[in-house]
CSV table of C-alpha atoms (C1' of nucleotides) in Angstrom, one decimal:
chain,number,residue,atom,x,y,z
A,15,MET,CA,-70.1,76.8,-43.3
A,16,GLU,CA,-70.8,75.8,-39.8
A,17,PHE,CA,-68.0,75.5,-37.3
A,18,ASP,CA,-68.4,71.6,-36.9
A,19,GLN,CA,-67.4,71.7,-40.5
A,20,ILE,CA,-64.3,73.4,-39.6
A,21,THR,CA,-63.2,70.4,-37.4
A,22,ARG,CA,-64.4,67.7,-39.8
A,23,ARG,CA,-62.1,69.0,-42.3
A,24,ALA,CA,-59.3,69.8,-40.3
A,25,VAL,CA,-56.5,67.3,-40.6
A,26,GLN,CA,-55.3,67.7,-36.9
A,27,ILE,CA,-56.1,70.2,-34.0
A,28,PHE,CA,-53.7,71.0,-31.2
A,29,THR,CA,-55.8,71.0,-28.9
A,30,GLN,CA,-59.5,70.1,-29.2
A,31,GLU,CA,-60.2,71.0,-25.4
A,32,GLY,CA,-58.1,74.0,-25.4
A,33,LEU,CA,-59.8,75.5,-28.6
A,34,LEU,CA,-63.5,74.5,-27.4
A,35,GLU,CA,-62.7,76.2,-23.9
A,36,ARG,CA,-61.6,79.4,-25.6
A,37,LEU,CA,-64.5,79.6,-28.0
A,38,ASN,CA,-67.0,79.0,-25.0
A,39,SER,CA,-65.2,81.8,-23.0
A,40,GLY,CA,-67.0,84.6,-24.8
A,41,LYS,CA,-63.9,86.3,-25.6
A,42,THR,CA,-63.2,87.8,-29.1
A,43,LEU,CA,-60.3,85.6,-30.1
A,44,LYS,CA,-57.3,86.7,-32.3
A,45,ILE,CA,-56.9,84.2,-35.3
A,46,LYS,CA,-53.5,84.7,-36.9
A,47,LEU,CA,-52.9,84.2,-40.5
A,48,GLY,CA,-49.5,84.4,-42.1
A,49,ALA,CA,-49.1,86.0,-45.3
A,50,ASP,CA,-46.0,85.6,-47.5
A,51,PRO,CA,-45.5,88.6,-49.4
A,52,SER,CA,-42.9,87.2,-52.0
A,53,ARG,CA,-46.0,85.3,-53.1
A,54,PRO,CA,-49.1,87.4,-53.1
A,55,ASP,CA,-51.1,85.5,-55.9
A,56,LEU,CA,-53.9,83.6,-53.8
A,57,HIS,CA,-55.6,80.5,-55.3
A,58,LEU,CA,-58.2,77.8,-54.3
A,59,GLY,CA,-55.4,76.2,-52.0
A,60,HIS,CA,-55.2,79.2,-50.0
A,61,SER,CA,-59.3,79.3,-49.9
A,62,VAL,CA,-59.5,76.2,-47.8
A,63,VAL,CA,-57.6,77.9,-44.8
A,64,LEU,CA,-59.6,81.3,-45.6
A,65,ARG,CA,-62.7,79.9,-45.6
A,66,ALA,CA,-62.3,78.2,-42.2
A,67,LEU,CA,-61.0,81.7,-40.9
A,68,ARG,CA,-64.3,83.1,-42.3
A,69,VAL,CA,-66.1,80.8,-39.9
A,70,PHE,CA,-64.3,82.2,-36.9
A,71,GLN,CA,-65.1,85.9,-38.3
A,72,ASP,CA,-68.7,84.9,-38.4
A,73,MET,CA,-68.5,84.0,-34.9
A,74,GLY,CA,-67.2,87.2,-34.0
A,75,HIS,CA,-63.6,86.8,-33.8
A,76,GLU,CA,-60.8,88.8,-35.2
A,77,VAL,CA,-58.6,87.7,-38.1
A,78,ILE,CA,-54.8,89.2,-37.7
A,79,PHE,CA,-53.3,89.2,-41.2
A,80,ILE,CA,-49.4,89.1,-40.6
A,81,VAL,CA,-47.4,89.9,-43.7
A,82,GLY,CA,-44.0,88.4,-43.5
A,83,ASP,CA,-42.2,91.6,-44.6
A,84,TYR,CA,-39.2,91.2,-42.3
A,85,THR,CA,-38.0,87.9,-43.8
A,86,ALA,CA,-39.0,89.0,-47.2
A,87,MET,CA,-36.9,91.9,-47.0
A,88,ILE,CA,-33.9,89.9,-45.8
A,89,GLY,CA,-34.4,87.4,-48.6
A,90,ASP,CA,-32.0,84.7,-49.2
A,91,PRO,CA,-28.4,85.8,-49.8
A,92,SER,CA,-27.2,82.6,-50.9
A,93,GLY,CA,-27.2,83.1,-54.5
A,94,LYS,CA,-28.3,79.5,-55.6
A,95,ASN,CA,-31.5,79.4,-53.6
A,96,LYS,CA,-33.9,81.8,-55.6
A,97,THR,CA,-36.9,80.6,-53.8
A,98,ARG,CA,-37.0,83.7,-51.5
A,99,PRO,CA,-36.3,87.0,-53.7
A,100,SER,CA,-35.5,89.9,-51.4
A,101,LEU,CA,-38.2,92.7,-51.7
A,102,SER,CA,-38.0,96.3,-50.9
A,103,PHE,CA,-40.2,97.9,-48.2
A,104,GLU,CA,-42.5,99.4,-50.7
A,105,GLU,CA,-42.9,96.2,-52.6
A,106,THR,CA,-43.8,94.4,-49.3
A,107,ARG,CA,-46.5,97.1,-48.6
A,108,LYS,CA,-47.8,96.6,-52.1
A,109,ALA,CA,-47.7,92.8,-52.0
A,110,GLY,CA,-49.4,93.0,-48.5
A,111,LYS,CA,-52.3,95.1,-50.0
A,112,THR,CA,-52.6,92.6,-53.0
A,113,TYR,CA,-52.9,89.6,-50.6
A,114,PHE,CA,-55.4,91.5,-48.6
A,115,ASP,CA,-57.6,92.6,-51.3
A,116,GLN,CA,-57.9,89.0,-52.5
A,117,ALA,CA,-58.2,87.3,-49.1
A,118,THR,CA,-61.0,89.4,-48.5
A,119,LYS,CA,-63.0,88.0,-51.2
A,120,ILE,CA,-63.4,85.5,-48.6
A,121,LEU,CA,-62.7,87.3,-45.4
A,122,SER,CA,-64.7,90.1,-43.9
A,123,LYS,CA,-62.8,93.2,-44.4
A,124,GLU,CA,-64.0,94.5,-41.2
A,125,LYS,CA,-63.0,91.8,-38.9
A,126,THR,CA,-59.3,91.6,-40.6
A,127,ARG,CA,-56.4,93.4,-39.2
A,128,ILE,CA,-53.2,93.8,-41.1
A,129,GLU,CA,-49.8,93.6,-39.2
A,130,TYR,CA,-46.3,93.6,-40.4
A,131,ASN,CA,-43.8,91.5,-38.5
A,132,SER,CA,-40.9,93.9,-39.2
A,133,GLN,CA,-42.7,96.1,-36.5
A,134,TRP,CA,-41.5,93.6,-33.8
A,135,LEU,CA,-38.7,91.5,-35.5
A,136,SER,CA,-36.5,94.4,-36.5
A,137,LYS,CA,-36.4,95.3,-32.9
A,138,LEU,CA,-35.0,92.2,-31.4
A,139,SER,CA,-31.6,92.5,-30.0
A,140,PHE,CA,-29.1,89.8,-30.6
A,141,GLU,CA,-29.4,88.7,-27.1
A,142,GLU,CA,-33.2,88.4,-27.5
A,143,ILE,CA,-32.5,86.3,-30.8
A,144,LEU,CA,-30.2,83.9,-28.8
A,145,LYS,CA,-32.6,83.8,-26.2
A,146,LEU,CA,-35.2,82.7,-28.7
A,147,THR,CA,-32.7,80.2,-30.6
A,148,SER,CA,-31.8,78.5,-27.2
A,149,LYS,CA,-35.3,77.3,-27.1
A,150,TYR,CA,-35.1,75.0,-30.0
A,151,THR,CA,-32.6,72.4,-31.0
A,152,VAL,CA,-31.5,71.6,-34.5
A,153,ALA,CA,-32.8,68.2,-34.6
A,154,ARG,CA,-36.2,69.6,-34.0
A,155,ILE,CA,-35.8,72.1,-36.7
A,156,LEU,CA,-34.6,69.8,-39.1
A,157,GLU,CA,-37.9,67.7,-38.5
A,158,ARG,CA,-39.5,70.0,-40.7
A,159,ASP,CA,-40.1,68.2,-44.0
A,160,ASP,CA,-38.7,70.8,-46.4
A,161,PHE,CA,-35.2,71.1,-44.3
A,162,LYS,CA,-35.2,67.4,-43.9
A,163,ASN,CA,-35.6,67.0,-47.7
A,164,ARG,CA,-33.0,69.4,-48.7
A,165,PHE,CA,-30.7,68.1,-45.9
A,166,GLU,CA,-31.3,64.4,-47.3
A,167,ASN,CA,-30.8,65.6,-51.2
A,168,GLN,CA,-27.6,67.2,-50.1
A,169,GLN,CA,-29.0,70.8,-50.9
A,170,PRO,CA,-27.8,73.7,-49.1
A,171,ILE,CA,-29.7,74.9,-46.1
A,172,CYS,CA,-28.6,78.5,-44.8
A,173,MET,CA,-28.4,79.3,-41.1
A,174,HIS,CA,-31.0,81.8,-41.3
A,175,GLU,CA,-33.3,79.9,-43.0
A,176,LEU,CA,-33.4,77.6,-39.9
A,177,LEU,CA,-34.6,80.6,-38.1
A,178,TYR,CA,-37.6,81.2,-40.2
A,179,PRO,CA,-40.0,78.9,-37.8
A,180,LEU,CA,-38.7,80.7,-35.1
A,181,MET,CA,-39.5,84.1,-36.5
A,182,GLN,CA,-43.1,82.9,-37.5
A,183,GLY,CA,-43.4,81.8,-34.2
A,184,TYR,CA,-42.4,84.8,-32.7
A,185,ASP,CA,-45.2,86.5,-34.6
A,186,SER,CA,-47.6,84.3,-32.4
A,187,VAL,CA,-45.9,85.9,-29.3
A,188,ALA,CA,-46.0,89.4,-30.6
A,189,ILE,CA,-49.6,89.4,-31.3
A,190,GLU,CA,-50.7,87.1,-28.7
A,191,ALA,CA,-52.6,84.8,-30.9
A,192,ASP,CA,-55.3,82.5,-29.8
A,193,VAL,CA,-55.6,80.5,-32.8
A,194,GLU,CA,-53.5,79.9,-35.9
A,195,ILE,CA,-54.8,78.0,-38.8
A,196,GLY,CA,-52.6,76.7,-41.6
A,197,GLY,CA,-52.2,74.0,-44.2
A,198,THR,CA,-50.5,70.6,-43.1
A,199,ASP,CA,-47.2,71.7,-44.6
A,200,GLN,CA,-47.4,74.4,-41.8
A,201,THR,CA,-47.9,72.1,-38.9
A,202,PHE,CA,-44.3,72.5,-37.6
A,203,ASN,CA,-44.2,76.4,-37.8
A,204,LEU,CA,-47.5,76.7,-36.1
A,205,LEU,CA,-46.4,74.3,-33.4
A,206,VAL,CA,-43.3,76.3,-32.8
A,207,GLY,CA,-45.6,79.2,-32.1
A,208,ARG,CA,-47.2,77.2,-29.4
A,209,GLU,CA,-43.7,76.4,-27.8
A,210,LEU,CA,-42.5,80.0,-27.9
A,211,GLN,CA,-45.8,81.4,-26.4
A,212,LYS,CA,-45.2,79.1,-23.5
A,213,GLU,CA,-41.7,80.2,-23.2
A,214,TYR,CA,-42.8,83.8,-22.8
A,215,GLY,CA,-45.6,82.9,-20.6
A,216,GLN,CA,-48.5,83.3,-22.5
A,217,ARG,CA,-51.2,80.4,-23.4
A,218,PRO,CA,-50.1,78.6,-26.3
A,219,GLN,CA,-52.1,79.1,-29.3
A,220,GLU,CA,-54.5,76.6,-30.7
A,221,VAL,CA,-53.5,75.0,-33.9
A,222,ILE,CA,-55.7,73.7,-36.7
A,223,THR,CA,-54.2,72.4,-40.0
A,224,PHE,CA,-56.0,71.7,-43.1
A,225,PRO,CA,-55.4,69.3,-46.1
A,226,LEU,CA,-53.5,70.7,-49.1
A,227,LEU,CA,-55.2,71.1,-52.0
A,228,ILE,CA,-53.4,69.2,-54.8
A,229,GLY,CA,-53.4,71.2,-57.9
A,230,LEU,CA,-54.3,70.5,-61.7
A,231,ASP,CA,-51.6,68.4,-62.4
A,232,GLY,CA,-52.7,65.9,-60.0
A,233,VAL,CA,-49.4,65.4,-58.1
A,234,GLU,CA,-48.1,68.4,-56.6
A,235,LYS,CA,-49.9,71.0,-54.2
A,236,MET,CA,-51.5,73.7,-55.6
A,237,SER,CA,-49.1,76.7,-56.4
A,238,LYS,CA,-48.8,79.7,-58.9
A,239,SER,CA,-45.0,78.7,-59.6
A,240,LEU,CA,-46.1,75.2,-60.8
A,241,ASP,CA,-48.7,76.5,-62.8
A,242,ASN,CA,-51.1,74.2,-61.5
A,243,TYR,CA,-53.4,76.5,-59.8
A,244,ILE,CA,-56.9,78.1,-59.8
A,245,GLY,CA,-56.6,81.6,-59.1
A,246,LEU,CA,-58.8,83.5,-57.0
A,247,ASN,CA,-58.3,86.5,-59.6
A,248,ASP,CA,-58.9,84.3,-62.4
A,249,SER,CA,-61.6,85.4,-64.8
A,250,PRO,CA,-65.1,83.6,-64.8
A,251,GLU,CA,-64.2,81.9,-68.1
A,252,ILE,CA,-60.7,81.0,-66.9
A,253,LEU,CA,-62.1,79.8,-63.6
A,254,PHE,CA,-64.8,77.6,-65.4
A,255,GLU,CA,-62.4,76.2,-67.9
A,256,LYS,CA,-59.8,75.2,-65.1
A,257,SER,CA,-62.6,73.6,-63.1
A,258,MET,CA,-63.4,71.1,-66.1
A,259,LYS,CA,-59.5,70.1,-65.8
A,260,ILE,CA,-59.2,69.1,-62.2
A,261,PRO,CA,-58.5,65.5,-62.3
A,262,ASP,CA,-61.3,63.4,-61.8
A,263,PRO,CA,-60.1,61.4,-58.5
A,264,LEU,CA,-59.4,65.1,-57.0
A,265,LEU,CA,-62.9,66.4,-57.9
A,266,PHE,CA,-64.3,65.3,-54.6
A,267,ASP,CA,-61.8,67.1,-52.5
A,268,TYR,CA,-62.2,70.3,-54.4
A,269,TYR,CA,-66.0,70.0,-53.6
A,270,ARG,CA,-65.2,69.0,-49.9
A,271,LEU,CA,-62.7,71.7,-49.5
A,272,THR,CA,-63.5,74.7,-51.3
A,273,THR,CA,-67.3,74.7,-51.6
A,274,ASP,CA,-70.5,74.3,-49.3
A,275,ILE,CA,-72.3,71.7,-51.3
A,276,PRO,CA,-73.7,69.0,-49.3
A,277,LEU,CA,-71.2,66.2,-49.8
A,278,ASP,CA,-73.7,63.1,-50.5
A,279,SER,CA,-75.3,65.0,-53.5
A,280,VAL,CA,-71.8,65.4,-54.9
A,281,ARG,CA,-70.8,61.9,-54.2
A,282,GLU,CA,-74.0,60.7,-56.0
A,283,THR,CA,-73.3,63.1,-59.0
A,284,ILE,CA,-69.7,61.9,-59.4
A,285,ASN,CA,-70.5,58.6,-59.5
A,286,SER,CA,-73.5,58.9,-62.0
A,287,ASP,CA,-71.7,61.6,-64.2
A,288,ILE,CA,-68.3,62.6,-63.6
A,289,ARG,CA,-68.6,65.4,-66.3
A,290,LYS,CA,-71.8,66.9,-64.9
A,291,ALA,CA,-70.0,67.1,-61.5
A,292,HIS,CA,-67.2,69.1,-63.3
A,293,ILE,CA,-69.6,71.4,-64.6
A,294,GLU,CA,-71.4,71.8,-61.4
A,295,TYR,CA,-68.3,72.6,-59.6
A,296,GLY,CA,-67.3,75.1,-62.2
A,297,LYS,CA,-70.5,76.9,-61.8
A,298,GLU,CA,-70.2,77.0,-58.0
A,299,ILE,CA,-66.9,78.5,-58.1
A,300,VAL,CA,-67.8,81.2,-60.8
A,301,LYS,CA,-70.5,82.0,-58.5
A,302,MET,CA,-68.6,82.2,-55.4
A,303,TYR,CA,-66.0,84.5,-56.8
A,304,HIS,CA,-67.7,86.3,-59.4
A,305,GLY,CA,-71.6,86.0,-58.6
A,306,GLU,CA,-74.3,84.2,-60.1
A,307,SER,CA,-74.4,86.5,-63.0
A,308,ALA,CA,-71.1,85.7,-64.4
A,309,ILE,CA,-72.0,81.8,-64.6
A,310,ASP,CA,-73.5,82.5,-68.1
A,311,ALA,CA,-70.8,83.8,-70.0
A,312,ALA,CA,-68.2,81.6,-68.3
A,313,THR,CA,-69.9,78.4,-69.8
A,314,ARG,CA,-71.1,79.6,-72.9
A,315,ARG,CA,-67.3,80.3,-73.7
A,316,TYR,CA,-66.6,76.9,-72.6
A,317,PHE,CA,-69.2,74.9,-74.9
A,318,LYS,CA,-68.8,77.1,-77.7
A,319,VAL,CA,-65.1,76.1,-78.0
A,320,ALA,CA,-66.2,72.4,-77.2
A,321,GLN,CA,-68.1,72.3,-80.1
A,322,GLY,CA,-65.5,73.9,-82.2
A,323,ASP,CA,-67.0,77.3,-82.5
A,324,VAL,CA,-65.3,80.3,-81.9
A,325,PRO,CA,-66.2,82.0,-78.6
A,326,ASP,CA,-67.3,85.6,-78.3
A,327,ASN,CA,-65.5,88.1,-76.8
A,328,ILE,CA,-62.0,87.3,-77.9
A,329,PRO,CA,-59.1,89.7,-77.5
A,330,ILE,CA,-58.5,91.8,-80.6
A,331,ARG,CA,-55.1,92.8,-82.0
A,332,VAL,CA,-54.8,95.5,-84.5
A,333,VAL,CA,-52.0,95.5,-86.9
A,334,LYS,CA,-51.0,98.3,-89.4
A,335,ALA,CA,-50.7,96.4,-92.6
A,336,ASN,CA,-53.2,94.6,-94.6
A,337,GLU,CA,-51.1,91.8,-94.7
A,338,ILE,CA,-49.0,90.0,-92.0
A,339,PRO,CA,-46.9,86.8,-91.9
A,340,ILE,CA,-48.5,84.2,-89.6
A,341,ILE,CA,-45.3,84.0,-87.7
A,342,GLU,CA,-45.2,87.8,-87.0
A,343,ALA,CA,-49.1,87.8,-85.9
A,344,LEU,CA,-48.4,84.8,-83.8
A,345,LYS,CA,-45.7,86.8,-82.4
A,346,ALA,CA,-47.7,89.9,-81.9
A,347,ILE,CA,-50.5,88.2,-80.1
A,348,GLY,CA,-48.1,86.9,-77.7
A,349,ALA,CA,-48.9,83.2,-78.7
A,350,VAL,CA,-45.2,82.5,-79.1
A,351,THR,CA,-41.9,84.3,-78.3
A,352,SER,CA,-39.8,83.5,-81.2
A,353,ASN,CA,-39.9,82.5,-84.8
A,354,SER,CA,-38.7,78.9,-83.9
A,355,GLU,CA,-41.5,78.4,-81.5
A,356,ALA,CA,-44.1,79.6,-84.1
A,357,ARG,CA,-42.8,77.2,-86.7
A,358,ARG,CA,-42.9,74.4,-84.6
A,359,MET,CA,-46.3,75.3,-83.6
A,360,ILE,CA,-47.4,75.3,-87.1
A,361,GLU,CA,-45.8,72.2,-88.0
A,362,GLY,CA,-47.3,70.4,-84.8
A,363,ARG,CA,-50.7,71.7,-86.6
A,364,GLY,CA,-51.5,73.7,-83.3
A,365,ILE,CA,-52.5,76.7,-84.9
A,366,LYS,CA,-55.7,77.4,-86.9
A,367,VAL,CA,-56.7,80.6,-89.1
A,368,ASN,CA,-60.5,81.0,-89.2
A,369,ARG,CA,-60.9,77.3,-88.3
A,370,GLU,CA,-58.4,76.1,-90.9
A,371,VAL,CA,-55.4,74.4,-90.0
A,372,VAL,CA,-52.1,76.3,-91.0
A,373,GLN,CA,-50.0,73.9,-92.9
A,374,ASP,CA,-47.5,76.7,-94.2
A,375,TYR,CA,-45.4,78.7,-92.2
A,376,ASN,CA,-44.9,81.1,-94.8
A,377,LEU,CA,-48.4,81.9,-94.8
A,378,LYS,CA,-49.2,85.6,-95.1
A,379,LEU,CA,-52.6,86.4,-93.4
A,380,ASP,CA,-54.8,88.8,-95.1
A,381,VAL,CA,-56.1,91.1,-92.2
A,382,SER,CA,-58.0,93.6,-94.1
A,383,ASN,CA,-60.7,91.5,-93.0
A,384,GLU,CA,-60.9,90.5,-89.4
A,385,CYS,CA,-59.4,86.9,-89.0
A,386,VAL,CA,-59.5,84.6,-86.1
A,387,ILE,CA,-56.3,82.9,-85.1
A,388,GLN,CA,-56.6,80.0,-82.7
A,389,VAL,CA,-53.7,78.6,-80.8
A,390,GLY,CA,-54.0,75.2,-79.3
A,391,LYS,CA,-57.2,74.1,-78.0
A,392,SER,CA,-58.9,77.2,-76.4
A,393,LYS,CA,-56.7,80.4,-77.2
A,394,PHE,CA,-58.2,82.5,-79.6
A,395,PHE,CA,-57.3,85.9,-81.0
A,396,LYS,CA,-58.7,88.2,-83.6
A,397,VAL,CA,-56.5,90.4,-85.6
A,398,LYS,CA,-57.5,93.0,-88.0
A,399,ASN,CA,-56.1,96.0,-89.7
A,400,SER,CA,-56.8,99.4,-88.1
B,21,G,C1',-8.0,73.9,-40.5
B,22,G,C1',-7.0,69.1,-43.5
B,23,G,C1',-8.7,65.5,-47.1
B,24,G,C1',-12.4,64.1,-51.0
B,25,A,C1',-16.7,64.8,-54.5
B,26,G,C1',-19.2,68.0,-57.4
B,27,A,C1',-21.2,72.4,-60.5
B,28,U,C1',-24.2,70.5,-67.9
B,29,U,C1',-29.8,72.7,-71.8
B,30,C,C1',-36.7,74.0,-67.4
B,31,C,C1',-35.5,69.3,-63.7
B,32,C,C1',-32.8,64.8,-63.1
B,33,G,C1',-28.9,62.9,-65.5
B,34,A,C1',-25.2,60.8,-69.7
B,35,G,C1',-21.0,63.0,-72.0
B,36,U,C1',-13.5,63.5,-70.8
B,37,G,C1',-10.5,67.1,-77.2
B,38,G,C1',-13.6,66.9,-83.2
B,39,U,C1',-19.2,62.9,-85.5
B,40,C,C1',-22.1,67.8,-79.3
B,41,A,C1',-27.2,72.2,-79.5
B,42,A,C1',-25.3,68.0,-76.4
B,43,A,C1',-27.7,60.4,-75.3
B,44,G,C1',-32.1,59.0,-71.8
B,45,G,C1',-35.6,60.0,-68.4
B,46,G,C1',-39.1,63.7,-66.3
B,47,G,C1',-41.7,67.9,-67.0
B,48,G,C1',-43.7,71.4,-70.9
B,49,C,C1',-46.1,72.4,-75.5
B,50,A,C1',-48.8,70.7,-79.9
B,51,G,C1',-51.3,66.4,-82.5
B,52,A,C1',-54.6,61.7,-82.5
B,53,C,C1',-58.0,59.6,-79.2
B,54,U,C1',-61.6,61.6,-75.4
B,55,G,C1',-65.4,64.3,-71.5
B,56,U,C1',-61.0,70.7,-73.5
B,57,A,C1',-60.4,64.1,-68.2
B,58,A,C1',-56.9,59.9,-67.3
B,59,A,C1',-54.3,56.3,-69.8
B,60,U,C1',-52.1,55.4,-74.5
B,61,C,C1',-49.8,56.6,-79.1
B,62,U,C1',-46.9,60.6,-82.2
B,63,G,C1',-44.5,64.9,-83.0
B,64,U,C1',-41.4,68.7,-80.6
B,65,U,C1',-38.8,71.1,-76.7
B,66,G,C1',-31.9,77.4,-77.4
B,67,G,C1',-31.9,81.6,-81.4
B,68,C,C1',-31.6,83.3,-86.6
B,69,U,C1',-32.4,81.1,-91.1
B,70,U,C1',-36.9,77.7,-96.8
B,71,U,C1',-32.1,74.4,-97.2
B,72,C,C1',-26.9,74.9,-96.7
B,73,G,C1',-25.3,77.5,-92.6
B,74,C,C1',-24.5,80.9,-88.7
B,75,C,C1',-24.9,82.5,-83.4
B,76,U,C1',-25.3,81.9,-78.3
B,77,U,C1',-25.2,77.9,-74.4
B,78,C,C1',-22.3,72.8,-70.5
B,79,G,C1',-20.6,77.3,-62.6
B,80,A,C1',-17.3,82.3,-63.8
B,81,A,C1',-12.8,84.5,-65.7
B,82,G,C1',-8.4,83.7,-68.3
B,83,G,C1',-5.3,80.2,-71.4
B,84,U,C1',-3.4,75.7,-74.5
B,85,U,C1',-5.2,73.8,-79.3
B,86,C,C1',-6.6,74.2,-86.3
B,87,A,C1',-10.7,72.5,-82.8
B,88,A,C1',-12.8,72.5,-75.8
B,89,A,C1',-18.8,70.8,-71.9
B,90,U,C1',-14.3,67.7,-72.4
B,91,C,C1',-7.0,69.7,-71.1
B,92,C,C1',-4.4,73.5,-67.9
B,93,U,C1',-4.7,77.9,-64.2
B,94,U,C1',-7.2,81.2,-60.9
B,95,C,C1',-11.8,82.3,-58.9
B,96,U,C1',-17.0,81.2,-56.9
B,97,C,C1',-20.5,78.1,-54.9
B,98,U,C1',-22.3,73.1,-53.0
B,99,C,C1',-21.8,68.4,-50.5
B,100,C,C1',-19.4,64.6,-48.1
B,101,C,C1',-15.5,63.0,-44.3
B,102,C,C1',-11.9,64.1,-40.7
B,103,A,C1',-10.4,67.8,-36.9
RNA sequence: GGGGAGAUUCCCGAGUGGUCAAAGGGGGCAGACUGUAAAUCUGUUGGCUUUCGCCUUCGAAGGUUCAAAUCCUUCUCUCCCCA
């Protein structure tokens, strides 16, 4: 990806002139990336920002990866708001590492430095914190969308939550960031960084925001907790299968934001054969995250299932008996969590054994020979006696 | 500090003594249709049980009652208004 592609994809740049000036200065710039250790699972949505960062690295700049361990350790004491579970010191380090491992599928390891924000945030005195808070007004903090929504919906907002933007902004001060990149949902936080740097006598960082990738549900932004994500750690098969499930109207955005494929040809394929466009997208993503060699296996599974065949390499579950009730088998393979659920699945005709729909939930499975259980459209398991 | 409103099953939301495992909607899951898409239609959506039925659940803990999501007491939390 070339640099002009960054600017083309960006939603907003504050400020364009400042950014150009720094890039032309010949200095190695410090590009800030904030990581939330309470959510260390990265997905394609994160890749949008990471890919932009990669471009900066390729130009010789340094990415400073800031793990928000301080906020994560404090968590949210108000019992009702479970969005920010508090983590122990060890957990934050572990999450930071997990995050880093995934992010470096896209970023260069050599040009990425990790910092933990407890290093500086834990040292602030109350006086300094007051100084920080005095730079901002409540009205301005409440401008931020998620606060505004919670406020309007009469949801609780705790005092310390109002400080999060300031803490993040202070991170920029602490590392003297030159540039910070994030999704449009972070716009406010990123701009707070600029304000605070100014207060501390630093040149305010340049801020670039990128569009948020909408998840597979076609409505919400991609996130692990909504289970509408395509994970950077997903297997090639899953990656490909999920690619096929991207809502049609969003496919172009996925191409645009997560691949380097020229958009003119994308447009053409989408208009002429949307299914083919999905397939090509899936292949590209598999290639990007698992290499060219993984494409074959990933697509083979998909097409086999689509034809009504049983795919290769399905997980095997060994049981001790020669005969096992179907309900027990479904629990054993983790397809269901209770007998009632198993019964519902069977009554809904969602379970097949050796390609046959199971009609009777008292069915006893003969597993002296291997048998294949299919749950829904694409989940397969083999069960056999040891 | 004073006054008012409220907390229901994944979410929103009805329910004010038995017919309530709890309407309706959303979301989820499964099926039909299809391109393993969308839209649409159907079923399902606490657990155990073949049926009967039993158990757990309506912020928490006690209490009244043959019987409570529903009544009483205390507590916790949230929101609004006034100061």
